[in-house]
PDB file of C-alpha atoms and ligand atoms in Angstrom:
ATOM      1  CA  UNK A   1      85.858 -41.530 161.042  1.00  0.00           C
ATOM      2  CA  UNK A   2      84.060 -40.125 164.106  1.00  0.00           C
ATOM      3  CA  UNK A   3      80.514 -41.352 164.381  1.00  0.00           C
ATOM      4  CA  UNK A   4      77.808 -38.714 164.933  1.00  0.00           C
ATOM      5  CA  UNK A   5      76.632 -38.203 168.522  1.00  0.00           C
ATOM      6  CA  UNK A   6      73.234 -39.860 169.046  1.00  0.00           C
ATOM      7  CA  UNK A   7      70.794 -37.490 170.731  1.00  0.00           C
ATOM      8  CA  UNK A   8      67.165 -37.291 171.796  1.00  0.00           C
ATOM      9  CA  UNK A   9      65.605 -33.827 171.772  1.00  0.00           C
ATOM     10  CA  UNK A  10      63.011 -33.308 174.519  1.00  0.00           C
ATOM     11  CA  UNK A  11      61.226 -30.058 173.714  1.00  0.00           C
ATOM     12  CA  UNK A  12      58.146 -27.818 173.839  1.00  0.00           C
ATOM     13  CA  UNK A  13      58.117 -26.038 170.423  1.00  0.00           C
ATOM     14  CA  UNK A  14      58.143 -22.966 170.663  1.00  0.00           C
ATOM     15  CA  UNK A  15      60.179 -20.822 168.247  1.00  0.00           C
ATOM     16  CA  UNK A  16      63.621 -21.554 169.688  1.00  0.00           C
ATOM     17  CA  UNK A  17      62.805 -25.258 170.165  1.00  0.00           C
ATOM     18  CA  UNK A  18      61.948 -25.330 166.453  1.00  0.00           C
ATOM     19  CA  UNK A  19      65.428 -23.981 165.709  1.00  0.00           C
ATOM     20  CA  UNK A  20      66.914 -26.744 167.879  1.00  0.00           C
ATOM     21  CA  UNK A  21      64.973 -29.365 165.877  1.00  0.00           C
ATOM     22  CA  UNK A  22      66.425 -27.991 162.621  1.00  0.00           C
ATOM     23  CA  UNK A  23      69.981 -27.954 163.988  1.00  0.00           C
ATOM     24  CA  UNK A  24      69.634 -31.510 165.333  1.00  0.00           C
ATOM     25  CA  UNK A  25      68.290 -32.851 162.055  1.00  0.00           C
ATOM     26  CA  UNK A  26      70.804 -31.096 159.812  1.00  0.00           C
ATOM     27  CA  UNK A  27      74.167 -31.124 161.553  1.00  0.00           C
ATOM     28  CA  UNK A  28      76.349 -34.047 160.410  1.00  0.00           C
ATOM     29  CA  UNK A  29      77.935 -34.391 163.873  1.00  0.00           C
ATOM     30  CA  UNK A  30      74.521 -35.335 165.299  1.00  0.00           C
ATOM     31  CA  UNK A  31      72.271 -38.337 164.836  1.00  0.00           C
ATOM     32  CA  UNK A  32      68.765 -37.295 165.893  1.00  0.00           C
ATOM     33  CA  UNK A  33      67.202 -40.514 167.232  1.00  0.00           C
ATOM     34  CA  UNK A  34      63.862 -39.043 168.220  1.00  0.00           C
ATOM     35  CA  UNK A  35      61.877 -36.112 169.566  1.00  0.00           C
ATOM     36  CA  UNK A  36      59.817 -36.125 172.752  1.00  0.00           C
ATOM     37  CA  UNK A  37      57.477 -33.355 173.842  1.00  0.00           C
ATOM     38  CA  UNK A  38      56.509 -31.773 177.134  1.00  0.00           C
ATOM     39  CA  UNK A  39      53.955 -29.114 177.940  1.00  0.00           C
ATOM     40  CA  UNK A  40      55.616 -25.711 178.372  1.00  0.00           C
ATOM     41  CA  UNK A  41      55.460 -23.057 175.689  1.00  0.00           C
ATOM     42  CA  UNK A  42      51.946 -24.325 175.007  1.00  0.00           C
ATOM     43  CA  UNK A  43      49.713 -27.231 175.996  1.00  0.00           C
ATOM     44  CA  UNK A  44      51.083 -30.703 175.334  1.00  0.00           C
ATOM     45  CA  UNK A  45      48.794 -31.106 172.302  1.00  0.00           C
ATOM     46  CA  UNK A  46      49.914 -27.798 170.798  1.00  0.00           C
ATOM     47  CA  UNK A  47      53.641 -28.338 171.249  1.00  0.00           C
ATOM     48  CA  UNK A  48      53.422 -31.915 169.970  1.00  0.00           C
ATOM     49  CA  UNK A  49      51.545 -30.747 166.880  1.00  0.00           C
ATOM     50  CA  UNK A  50      54.201 -28.050 166.442  1.00  0.00           C
ATOM     51  CA  UNK A  51      57.023 -30.617 166.611  1.00  0.00           C
ATOM     52  CA  UNK A  52      55.215 -32.567 163.881  1.00  0.00           C
ATOM     53  CA  UNK A  53      54.694 -29.429 161.765  1.00  0.00           C
ATOM     54  CA  UNK A  54      58.352 -28.369 162.065  1.00  0.00           C
ATOM     55  CA  UNK A  55      59.372 -31.858 160.913  1.00  0.00           C
ATOM     56  CA  UNK A  56      56.953 -31.573 157.976  1.00  0.00           C
ATOM     57  CA  UNK A  57      58.352 -28.124 157.122  1.00  0.00           C
ATOM     58  CA  UNK A  58      61.928 -29.400 156.863  1.00  0.00           C
ATOM     59  CA  UNK A  59      61.288 -33.002 155.674  1.00  0.00           C
ATOM     60  CA  UNK A  60      62.513 -34.496 158.942  1.00  0.00           C
ATOM     61  CA  UNK A  61      61.367 -38.035 159.698  1.00  0.00           C
ATOM     62  CA  UNK A  62      62.130 -39.294 163.220  1.00  0.00           C
ATOM     63  CA  UNK A  63      59.889 -40.830 165.894  1.00  0.00           C
ATOM     64  CA  UNK A  64      57.980 -38.208 167.915  1.00  0.00           C
ATOM     65  CA  UNK A  65      56.402 -39.169 171.250  1.00  0.00           C
ATOM     66  CA  UNK A  66      54.134 -37.177 173.547  1.00  0.00           C
ATOM     67  CA  UNK A  67      55.293 -36.754 177.108  1.00  0.00           C
ATOM     68  CA  UNK A  68      54.132 -35.097 180.279  1.00  0.00           C
ATOM     69  CA  UNK A  69      51.130 -32.818 180.382  1.00  0.00           C
ATOM     70  CA  UNK A  70      51.665 -31.647 183.964  1.00  0.00           C
ATOM     71  CA  UNK A  71      54.721 -31.044 186.114  1.00  0.00           C
ATOM     72  CA  UNK A  72      55.639 -33.509 188.869  1.00  0.00           C
ATOM     73  CA  UNK A  73      53.866 -31.314 191.433  1.00  0.00           C
ATOM     74  CA  UNK A  74      50.832 -29.186 190.541  1.00  0.00           C
ATOM     75  CA  UNK A  75      49.379 -28.186 187.202  1.00  0.00           C
ATOM     76  CA  UNK A  76      50.902 -27.055 183.899  1.00  0.00           C
ATOM     77  CA  UNK A  77      51.053 -23.371 183.060  1.00  0.00           C
ATOM     78  CA  UNK A  78      52.060 -22.439 179.539  1.00  0.00           C
ATOM     79  CA  UNK A  79      53.979 -19.391 178.248  1.00  0.00           C
ATOM     80  CA  UNK A  80      51.694 -18.155 175.447  1.00  0.00           C
ATOM     81  CA  UNK A  81      52.772 -14.517 175.701  1.00  0.00           C
ATOM     82  CA  UNK A  82      56.102 -15.310 174.075  1.00  0.00           C
ATOM     83  CA  UNK A  83      55.178 -17.883 171.427  1.00  0.00           C
ATOM     84  CA  UNK A  84      51.597 -16.883 170.504  1.00  0.00           C
ATOM     85  CA  UNK A  85      48.306 -18.769 170.612  1.00  0.00           C
ATOM     86  CA  UNK A  86      49.576 -21.812 168.672  1.00  0.00           C
ATOM     87  CA  UNK A  87      52.872 -21.745 170.656  1.00  0.00           C
ATOM     88  CA  UNK A  88      54.533 -21.263 167.243  1.00  0.00           C
ATOM     89  CA  UNK A  89      52.853 -18.227 165.679  1.00  0.00           C
ATOM     90  CA  UNK A  90      54.222 -16.131 162.828  1.00  0.00           C
ATOM     91  CA  UNK A  91      54.150 -18.396 159.750  1.00  0.00           C
ATOM     92  CA  UNK A  92      51.968 -20.903 157.915  1.00  0.00           C
ATOM     93  CA  UNK A  93      53.278 -24.363 158.677  1.00  0.00           C
ATOM     94  CA  UNK A  94      52.440 -27.593 156.805  1.00  0.00           C
ATOM     95  CA  UNK A  95      50.304 -30.314 158.356  1.00  0.00           C
ATOM     96  CA  UNK A  96      52.105 -33.340 159.891  1.00  0.00           C
ATOM     97  CA  UNK A  97      53.250 -35.942 157.369  1.00  0.00           C
ATOM     98  CA  UNK A  98      53.505 -38.901 159.750  1.00  0.00           C
ATOM     99  CA  UNK A  99      51.812 -40.283 162.852  1.00  0.00           C
ATOM    100  CA  UNK A 100      53.075 -39.937 166.400  1.00  0.00           C
ATOM    101  CA  UNK A 101      54.858 -42.878 168.033  1.00  0.00           C
ATOM    102  CA  UNK A 102      52.654 -45.209 170.077  1.00  0.00           C
ATOM    103  CA  UNK A 103      55.196 -44.911 172.892  1.00  0.00           C
ATOM    104  CA  UNK A 104      55.015 -42.279 175.596  1.00  0.00           C
ATOM    105  CA  UNK A 105      58.035 -39.955 175.823  1.00  0.00           C
ATOM    106  CA  UNK A 106      59.564 -41.992 178.670  1.00  0.00           C
ATOM    107  CA  UNK A 107      59.014 -45.258 176.760  1.00  0.00           C
ATOM    108  CA  UNK A 108      60.515 -43.820 173.573  1.00  0.00           C
ATOM    109  CA  UNK A 109      63.590 -42.471 175.389  1.00  0.00           C
ATOM    110  CA  UNK A 110      64.091 -45.855 177.098  1.00  0.00           C
ATOM    111  CA  UNK A 111      63.644 -47.734 173.820  1.00  0.00           C
ATOM    112  CA  UNK A 112      66.039 -45.516 171.851  1.00  0.00           C
ATOM    113  CA  UNK A 113      68.664 -45.522 174.615  1.00  0.00           C
ATOM    114  CA  UNK A 114      68.465 -49.332 175.070  1.00  0.00           C
ATOM    115  CA  UNK A 115      68.776 -49.987 171.357  1.00  0.00           C
ATOM    116  CA  UNK A 116      71.562 -47.534 170.538  1.00  0.00           C
ATOM    117  CA  UNK A 117      75.053 -48.980 170.092  1.00  0.00           C
ATOM    118  CA  UNK A 118      76.574 -45.862 171.712  1.00  0.00           C
ATOM    119  CA  UNK A 119      75.802 -43.795 174.777  1.00  0.00           C
ATOM    120  CA  UNK A 120      73.033 -41.269 174.078  1.00  0.00           C
ATOM    121  CA  UNK A 121      72.979 -37.546 174.888  1.00  0.00           C
ATOM    122  CA  UNK A 122      69.678 -36.031 176.039  1.00  0.00           C
ATOM    123  CA  UNK A 123      68.937 -32.436 175.025  1.00  0.00           C
ATOM    124  CA  UNK A 124      66.013 -31.077 177.043  1.00  0.00           C
ATOM    125  CA  UNK A 125      64.847 -27.644 175.906  1.00  0.00           C
ATOM    126  CA  UNK A 126      61.621 -27.462 177.895  1.00  0.00           C
ATOM    127  CA  UNK A 127      60.582 -28.255 181.480  1.00  0.00           C
ATOM    128  CA  UNK A 128      62.516 -31.314 182.728  1.00  0.00           C
ATOM    129  CA  UNK A 129      59.491 -33.507 183.582  1.00  0.00           C
ATOM    130  CA  UNK A 130      60.044 -36.256 180.956  1.00  0.00           C
ATOM    131  CA  UNK A 131      63.757 -36.485 181.722  1.00  0.00           C
ATOM    132  CA  UNK A 132      63.201 -36.774 185.492  1.00  0.00           C
ATOM    133  CA  UNK A 133      60.494 -39.403 184.941  1.00  0.00           C
ATOM    134  CA  UNK A 134      62.819 -41.368 182.633  1.00  0.00           C
ATOM    135  CA  UNK A 135      65.652 -41.229 185.200  1.00  0.00           C
ATOM    136  CA  UNK A 136      63.324 -42.442 187.951  1.00  0.00           C
ATOM    137  CA  UNK A 137      61.777 -45.215 185.847  1.00  0.00           C
ATOM    138  CA  UNK A 138      65.034 -46.518 184.341  1.00  0.00           C
ATOM    139  CA  UNK A 139      67.969 -46.481 186.758  1.00  0.00           C
ATOM    140  CA  UNK A 140      69.436 -49.373 184.739  1.00  0.00           C
ATOM    141  CA  UNK A 141      69.878 -47.010 181.753  1.00  0.00           C
ATOM    142  CA  UNK A 142      71.711 -44.188 183.563  1.00  0.00           C
ATOM    143  CA  UNK A 143      75.087 -45.498 182.439  1.00  0.00           C
ATOM    144  CA  UNK A 144      73.877 -45.395 178.815  1.00  0.00           C
ATOM    145  CA  UNK A 145      73.561 -41.575 179.005  1.00  0.00           C
ATOM    146  CA  UNK A 146      76.596 -39.628 177.784  1.00  0.00           C
ATOM    147  CA  UNK A 147      75.409 -36.141 178.755  1.00  0.00           C
ATOM    148  CA  UNK A 148      72.263 -34.238 179.586  1.00  0.00           C
ATOM    149  CA  UNK A 149      72.719 -30.815 177.999  1.00  0.00           C
ATOM    150  CA  UNK A 150      69.710 -28.709 178.961  1.00  0.00           C
ATOM    151  CA  UNK A 151      68.481 -25.177 178.324  1.00  0.00           C
ATOM    152  CA  UNK A 152      67.274 -23.768 181.595  1.00  0.00           C
ATOM    153  CA  UNK A 153      68.116 -21.682 184.625  1.00  0.00           C
ATOM    154  CA  UNK A 154      70.561 -18.814 184.844  1.00  0.00           C
ATOM    155  CA  UNK A 155      73.645 -17.739 186.748  1.00  0.00           C
ATOM    156  CA  UNK A 156      71.933 -14.371 187.007  1.00  0.00           C
ATOM    157  CA  UNK A 157      68.280 -13.419 187.294  1.00  0.00           C
ATOM    158  CA  UNK A 158      65.221 -15.121 185.780  1.00  0.00           C
ATOM    159  CA  UNK A 159      62.756 -14.371 183.028  1.00  0.00           C
ATOM    160  CA  UNK A 160      59.535 -15.840 184.422  1.00  0.00           C
ATOM    161  CA  UNK A 161      59.898 -14.617 187.959  1.00  0.00           C
ATOM    162  CA  UNK A 162      62.648 -12.265 189.114  1.00  0.00           C
ATOM    163  CA  UNK A 163      64.926 -15.240 189.916  1.00  0.00           C
ATOM    164  CA  UNK A 164      63.495 -18.206 187.967  1.00  0.00           C
ATOM    165  CA  UNK A 165      63.894 -19.057 184.299  1.00  0.00           C
ATOM    166  CA  UNK A 166      60.753 -20.512 182.636  1.00  0.00           C
ATOM    167  CA  UNK A 167      61.840 -24.160 182.024  1.00  0.00           C
ATOM    168  CA  UNK A 168      63.025 -24.669 185.598  1.00  0.00           C
ATOM    169  CA  UNK A 169      60.169 -22.666 187.115  1.00  0.00           C
ATOM    170  CA  UNK A 170      57.645 -24.839 185.210  1.00  0.00           C
ATOM    171  CA  UNK A 171      58.813 -28.015 187.008  1.00  0.00           C
ATOM    172  CA  UNK A 172      61.339 -27.375 189.791  1.00  0.00           C
ATOM    173  CA  UNK A 173      60.907 -30.870 191.306  1.00  0.00           C
ATOM    174  CA  UNK A 174      61.884 -32.451 187.971  1.00  0.00           C
ATOM    175  CA  UNK A 175      64.868 -30.124 187.645  1.00  0.00           C
ATOM    176  CA  UNK A 176      65.940 -31.067 191.170  1.00  0.00           C
ATOM    177  CA  UNK A 177      65.879 -34.790 190.264  1.00  0.00           C
ATOM    178  CA  UNK A 178      67.982 -34.163 187.139  1.00  0.00           C
ATOM    179  CA  UNK A 179      70.494 -31.966 188.975  1.00  0.00           C
ATOM    180  CA  UNK A 180      70.928 -34.546 191.734  1.00  0.00           C
ATOM    181  CA  UNK A 181      71.240 -37.466 189.264  1.00  0.00           C
ATOM    182  CA  UNK A 182      75.036 -37.583 189.274  1.00  0.00           C
ATOM    183  CA  UNK A 183      75.003 -37.764 185.452  1.00  0.00           C
ATOM    184  CA  UNK A 184      77.213 -35.418 183.369  1.00  0.00           C
ATOM    185  CA  UNK A 185      75.151 -32.238 183.049  1.00  0.00           C
ATOM    186  CA  UNK A 186      75.639 -29.125 180.931  1.00  0.00           C
ATOM    187  CA  UNK A 187      73.463 -26.114 181.732  1.00  0.00           C
ATOM    188  CA  UNK A 188      72.789 -23.420 179.135  1.00  0.00           C
ATOM    189  CA  UNK A 189      70.987 -20.763 181.131  1.00  0.00           C
ATOM    190  CA  UNK A 190      69.792 -17.277 180.279  1.00  0.00           C
ATOM    191  CA  UNK A 191      73.264 -15.895 181.060  1.00  0.00           C
ATOM    192  CA  UNK A 192      74.534 -17.555 177.843  1.00  0.00           C
ATOM    193  CA  UNK A 193      71.367 -17.863 175.738  1.00  0.00           C
ATOM    194  CA  UNK A 194      70.830 -14.100 175.923  1.00  0.00           C
ATOM    195  CA  UNK A 195      74.012 -13.877 173.816  1.00  0.00           C
ATOM    196  CA  UNK A 196      72.336 -15.874 170.972  1.00  0.00           C
ATOM    197  CA  UNK A 197      70.356 -12.934 169.612  1.00  0.00           C
ATOM    198  CA  UNK A 198      68.523 -13.066 166.295  1.00  0.00           C
ATOM    199  CA  UNK A 199      69.585  -9.553 165.239  1.00  0.00           C
ATOM    200  CA  UNK A 200      68.441  -7.913 161.976  1.00  0.00           C
ATOM    201  CA  UNK A 201      71.870  -8.888 160.499  1.00  0.00           C
ATOM    202  CA  UNK A 202      71.226 -12.557 161.354  1.00  0.00           C
ATOM    203  CA  UNK A 203      67.717 -12.417 159.879  1.00  0.00           C
ATOM    204  CA  UNK A 204      69.232 -10.919 156.747  1.00  0.00           C
ATOM    205  CA  UNK A 205      71.782 -13.725 156.455  1.00  0.00           C
ATOM    206  CA  UNK A 206      68.972 -16.288 156.759  1.00  0.00           C
ATOM    207  CA  UNK A 207      66.861 -14.444 154.142  1.00  0.00           C
ATOM    208  CA  UNK A 208      69.795 -14.486 151.732  1.00  0.00           C
ATOM    209  CA  UNK A 209      69.692 -18.301 151.716  1.00  0.00           C
ATOM    210  CA  UNK A 210      66.666 -17.704 149.503  1.00  0.00           C
ATOM    211  CA  UNK A 211      64.776 -20.916 150.243  1.00  0.00           C
ATOM    212  CA  UNK A 212      61.182 -21.468 151.291  1.00  0.00           C
ATOM    213  CA  UNK A 213      62.427 -22.848 154.610  1.00  0.00           C
ATOM    214  CA  UNK A 214      64.637 -19.807 155.243  1.00  0.00           C
ATOM    215  CA  UNK A 215      61.728 -17.420 154.560  1.00  0.00           C
ATOM    216  CA  UNK A 216      59.473 -19.336 156.947  1.00  0.00           C
ATOM    217  CA  UNK A 217      62.136 -19.267 159.664  1.00  0.00           C
ATOM    218  CA  UNK A 218      62.514 -15.504 159.275  1.00  0.00           C
ATOM    219  CA  UNK A 219      58.725 -15.044 159.605  1.00  0.00           C
ATOM    220  CA  UNK A 220      58.759 -17.122 162.798  1.00  0.00           C
ATOM    221  CA  UNK A 221      61.735 -15.210 164.215  1.00  0.00           C
ATOM    222  CA  UNK A 222      60.097 -11.859 163.423  1.00  0.00           C
ATOM    223  CA  UNK A 223      57.054 -12.880 165.475  1.00  0.00           C
ATOM    224  CA  UNK A 224      59.408 -13.987 168.278  1.00  0.00           C
ATOM    225  CA  UNK A 225      61.251 -10.643 168.038  1.00  0.00           C
ATOM    226  CA  UNK A 226      57.979  -8.705 168.371  1.00  0.00           C
ATOM    227  CA  UNK A 227      56.896 -10.557 171.507  1.00  0.00           C
ATOM    228  CA  UNK A 228      60.344 -10.285 173.084  1.00  0.00           C
ATOM    229  CA  UNK A 229      60.270  -6.544 172.433  1.00  0.00           C
ATOM    230  CA  UNK A 230      56.720  -6.191 173.851  1.00  0.00           C
ATOM    231  CA  UNK A 231      57.145  -8.437 176.899  1.00  0.00           C
ATOM    232  CA  UNK A 232      60.785  -7.957 177.883  1.00  0.00           C
ATOM    233  CA  UNK A 233      61.757  -4.765 176.062  1.00  0.00           C
ATOM    234  CA  UNK A 234      64.641  -6.606 174.377  1.00  0.00           C
ATOM    235  CA  UNK A 235      65.512  -5.200 170.922  1.00  0.00           C
ATOM    236  CA  UNK A 236      66.386  -8.698 169.556  1.00  0.00           C
ATOM    237  CA  UNK A 237      65.079 -12.093 170.672  1.00  0.00           C
ATOM    238  CA  UNK A 238      67.371 -14.693 172.279  1.00  0.00           C
ATOM    239  CA  UNK A 239      67.235 -18.035 170.461  1.00  0.00           C
ATOM    240  CA  UNK A 240      67.821 -20.022 173.642  1.00  0.00           C
ATOM    241  CA  UNK A 241      67.308 -23.702 172.913  1.00  0.00           C
ATOM    242  CA  UNK A 242      69.797 -24.571 170.134  1.00  0.00           C
ATOM    243  CA  UNK A 243      72.644 -23.350 172.371  1.00  0.00           C
ATOM    244  CA  UNK A 244      72.315 -26.556 174.456  1.00  0.00           C
ATOM    245  CA  UNK A 245      72.796 -28.603 171.279  1.00  0.00           C
ATOM    246  CA  UNK A 246      75.473 -26.416 169.660  1.00  0.00           C
ATOM    247  CA  UNK A 247      77.726 -27.129 172.665  1.00  0.00           C
ATOM    248  CA  UNK A 248      77.451 -30.864 171.940  1.00  0.00           C
ATOM    249  CA  UNK A 249      78.216 -30.313 168.239  1.00  0.00           C
ATOM    250  CA  UNK A 250      81.270 -28.140 168.910  1.00  0.00           C
ATOM    251  CA  UNK A 251      82.607 -27.806 172.465  1.00  0.00           C
ATOM    252  CA  UNK A 252      84.399 -24.573 171.505  1.00  0.00           C
ATOM    253  CA  UNK A 253      81.029 -22.811 171.011  1.00  0.00           C
ATOM    254  CA  UNK A 254      80.913 -22.047 174.743  1.00  0.00           C
ATOM    255  CA  UNK A 255      83.161 -21.654 177.732  1.00  0.00           C
ATOM    256  CA  UNK A 256      82.048 -24.052 180.507  1.00  0.00           C
ATOM    257  CA  UNK A 257      82.711 -23.704 184.224  1.00  0.00           C
ATOM    258  CA  UNK A 258      82.103 -26.593 186.673  1.00  0.00           C
ATOM    259  CA  UNK A 259      80.029 -25.496 189.659  1.00  0.00           C
ATOM    260  CA  UNK A 260      77.578 -26.724 192.268  1.00  0.00           C
ATOM    261  CA  UNK A 261      74.015 -25.918 191.138  1.00  0.00           C
ATOM    262  CA  UNK A 262      70.914 -26.422 193.285  1.00  0.00           C
ATOM    263  CA  UNK A 263      67.253 -25.805 192.551  1.00  0.00           C
ATOM    264  CA  UNK A 264      65.279 -23.592 194.915  1.00  0.00           C
ATOM    265  CA  UNK A 265      62.140 -25.587 195.750  1.00  0.00           C
ATOM    266  CA  UNK A 266      60.700 -23.772 198.720  1.00  0.00           C
ATOM    267  CA  UNK A 267      61.605 -20.077 198.423  1.00  0.00           C
ATOM    268  CA  UNK A 268      58.606 -17.809 198.876  1.00  0.00           C
ATOM    269  CA  UNK A 269      59.757 -15.554 196.037  1.00  0.00           C
ATOM    270  CA  UNK A 270      62.452 -17.678 194.396  1.00  0.00           C
ATOM    271  CA  UNK A 271      60.917 -21.115 193.687  1.00  0.00           C
ATOM    272  CA  UNK A 272      62.473 -22.502 190.498  1.00  0.00           C
ATOM    273  CA  UNK A 273      65.671 -20.446 190.749  1.00  0.00           C
ATOM    274  CA  UNK A 274      68.967 -22.142 189.883  1.00  0.00           C
ATOM    275  CA  UNK A 275      71.402 -21.371 192.691  1.00  0.00           C
ATOM    276  CA  UNK A 276      74.794 -21.468 190.941  1.00  0.00           C
ATOM    277  CA  UNK A 277      77.794 -21.368 193.272  1.00  0.00           C
ATOM    278  CA  UNK A 278      80.404 -19.844 190.962  1.00  0.00           C
ATOM    279  CA  UNK A 279      82.776 -18.902 193.785  1.00  0.00           C
ATOM    280  CA  UNK A 280      82.769 -22.101 195.840  1.00  0.00           C
ATOM    281  CA  UNK A 281      81.132 -20.500 198.886  1.00  0.00           C
ATOM    282  CA  UNK A 282      78.810 -23.451 199.681  1.00  0.00           C
ATOM    283  CA  UNK A 283      81.532 -26.082 199.914  1.00  0.00           C
ATOM    284  CA  UNK A 284      79.380 -28.407 197.784  1.00  0.00           C
ATOM    285  CA  UNK A 285      80.839 -30.489 194.944  1.00  0.00           C
ATOM    286  CA  UNK A 286      80.334 -29.344 191.377  1.00  0.00           C
ATOM    287  CA  UNK A 287      77.478 -31.225 189.668  1.00  0.00           C
ATOM    288  CA  UNK A 288      77.052 -29.160 186.483  1.00  0.00           C
ATOM    289  CA  UNK A 289      79.190 -27.716 183.700  1.00  0.00           C
ATOM    290  CA  UNK A 290      77.694 -24.257 183.429  1.00  0.00           C
ATOM    291  CA  UNK A 291      77.904 -22.559 180.031  1.00  0.00           C
ATOM    292  CA  UNK A 292      79.172 -19.008 180.487  1.00  0.00           C
ATOM    293  CA  UNK A 293      80.308 -17.389 177.247  1.00  0.00           C
ATOM    294  CA  UNK A 294      79.043 -18.006 173.724  1.00  0.00           C
ATOM    295  CA  UNK A 295      81.104 -17.827 170.559  1.00  0.00           C
ATOM    296  CA  UNK A 296      78.299 -15.969 168.819  1.00  0.00           C
ATOM    297  CA  UNK A 297      79.729 -16.293 165.284  1.00  0.00           C
ATOM    298  CA  UNK A 298      80.292 -20.038 165.591  1.00  0.00           C
ATOM    299  CA  UNK A 299      76.783 -20.491 166.998  1.00  0.00           C
ATOM    300  CA  UNK A 300      75.064 -18.613 164.176  1.00  0.00           C
ATOM    301  CA  UNK A 301      77.255 -20.253 161.524  1.00  0.00           C
ATOM    302  CA  UNK A 302      76.068 -23.668 162.756  1.00  0.00           C
ATOM    303  CA  UNK A 303      72.447 -22.506 162.807  1.00  0.00           C
ATOM    304  CA  UNK A 304      72.550 -20.899 159.366  1.00  0.00           C
ATOM    305  CA  UNK A 305      74.358 -23.900 157.807  1.00  0.00           C
ATOM    306  CA  UNK A 306      71.567 -26.114 159.193  1.00  0.00           C
ATOM    307  CA  UNK A 307      68.796 -23.956 157.684  1.00  0.00           C
ATOM    308  CA  UNK A 308      70.713 -23.812 154.402  1.00  0.00           C
ATOM    309  CA  UNK A 309      71.302 -27.537 154.189  1.00  0.00           C
ATOM    310  CA  UNK A 310      67.672 -28.497 154.991  1.00  0.00           C
ATOM    311  CA  UNK A 311      66.262 -25.747 152.728  1.00  0.00           C
ATOM    312  CA  UNK A 312      68.469 -26.522 149.713  1.00  0.00           C
ATOM    313  CA  UNK A 313      67.474 -30.189 149.752  1.00  0.00           C
ATOM    314  CA  UNK A 314      63.891 -29.027 149.101  1.00  0.00           C
ATOM    315  CA  UNK A 315      64.726 -26.955 146.003  1.00  0.00           C
TER     316      UNK A 315
HETATM  317  C1  BDR B 401      62.956 -21.119 177.600  1.00  0.00           C
HETATM  318  O1  BDR B 401      61.551 -20.959 177.771  1.00  0.00           O
HETATM  319  C2  BDR B 401      60.889 -21.121 176.543  1.00  0.00           C
HETATM  320  O2  BDR B 401      59.981 -20.094 176.325  1.00  0.00           O
HETATM  321  C3  BDR B 401      61.946 -21.213 175.471  1.00  0.00           C
HETATM  322  O3  BDR B 401      61.551 -22.142 174.479  1.00  0.00           O
HETATM  323  C4  BDR B 401      63.182 -21.661 176.201  1.00  0.00           C
HETATM  324  O4  BDR B 401      63.285 -23.066 176.243  1.00  0.00           O
HETATM  325  C5  BDR B 401      63.645 -19.801 177.883  1.00  0.00           C
HETATM  326  O5  BDR B 401      63.370 -19.393 179.188  1.00  0.00           O
HETATM  327 CA1   CA B 402      61.844 -24.491 174.925  1.00  0.00          CA
END
């Protein structure tokens, strides 16, 4: 019997982060050890509260620890236009059912990694501040990390500035530390996450599950769809974050290409851009497996099975 892959989800919920929490908690190939939070889609307090409320919504009980409030250089700036005032607008969510961990995010990651009998995979779906701080504070634990599979960057253009994607733009110094770490990295950037669209057909499939959880998820995704339409003019919203986890659950969900990836730290107009050398023009060695093409059906089947399994347990 294959044991489930132990993971820690480092996130800033956020609608798509919430979907990643559900997938992590429900999929039998994954053992969700804990959740850590980082300021991004909202302030640290808001996104931490949201992680707690999503766990309450789906009866998930795992340690949750608060992480970084500010990026490694400068001050935090949240993305409220996309996720609303609460950072998770669109549905009534229950109040938290358990207290936060007394550990900080870095302490919780170190504790869970040290005490796990297998190597642990980190899934960051927000700015990379906590992960970079963990790597700097605990070099002795680097060989206990199986993969870091993160949502961020793009092989193409950005969404927060013309060339920078939000998670990388929010803390480029942290992203630079992670990308230079030498650890096995998988990058799910906008080029693939924009294939994970919550279309009306997908919303319909979720509604047909006919559970309280499914209805709440559809309300959240409808809010997300409205803001994506208003802000980016996209007809359907991309559910970015669970893609980074789906690849760990089933490698055939995405086609990966090894490439050198660097973070632009100083560009006047391009700070936070991921410079992905797909054609080997820089002569640098590949440091990242870059996710290129999504098996859209497999992705949504995993996501819908997760919502079904968590929702049916509540009936
Ligand atoms: C990323 O930014 C956030 O708004 C989403 O949660 C996702 O992690 C997409 O650029
Ligand atoms: Ca996120």
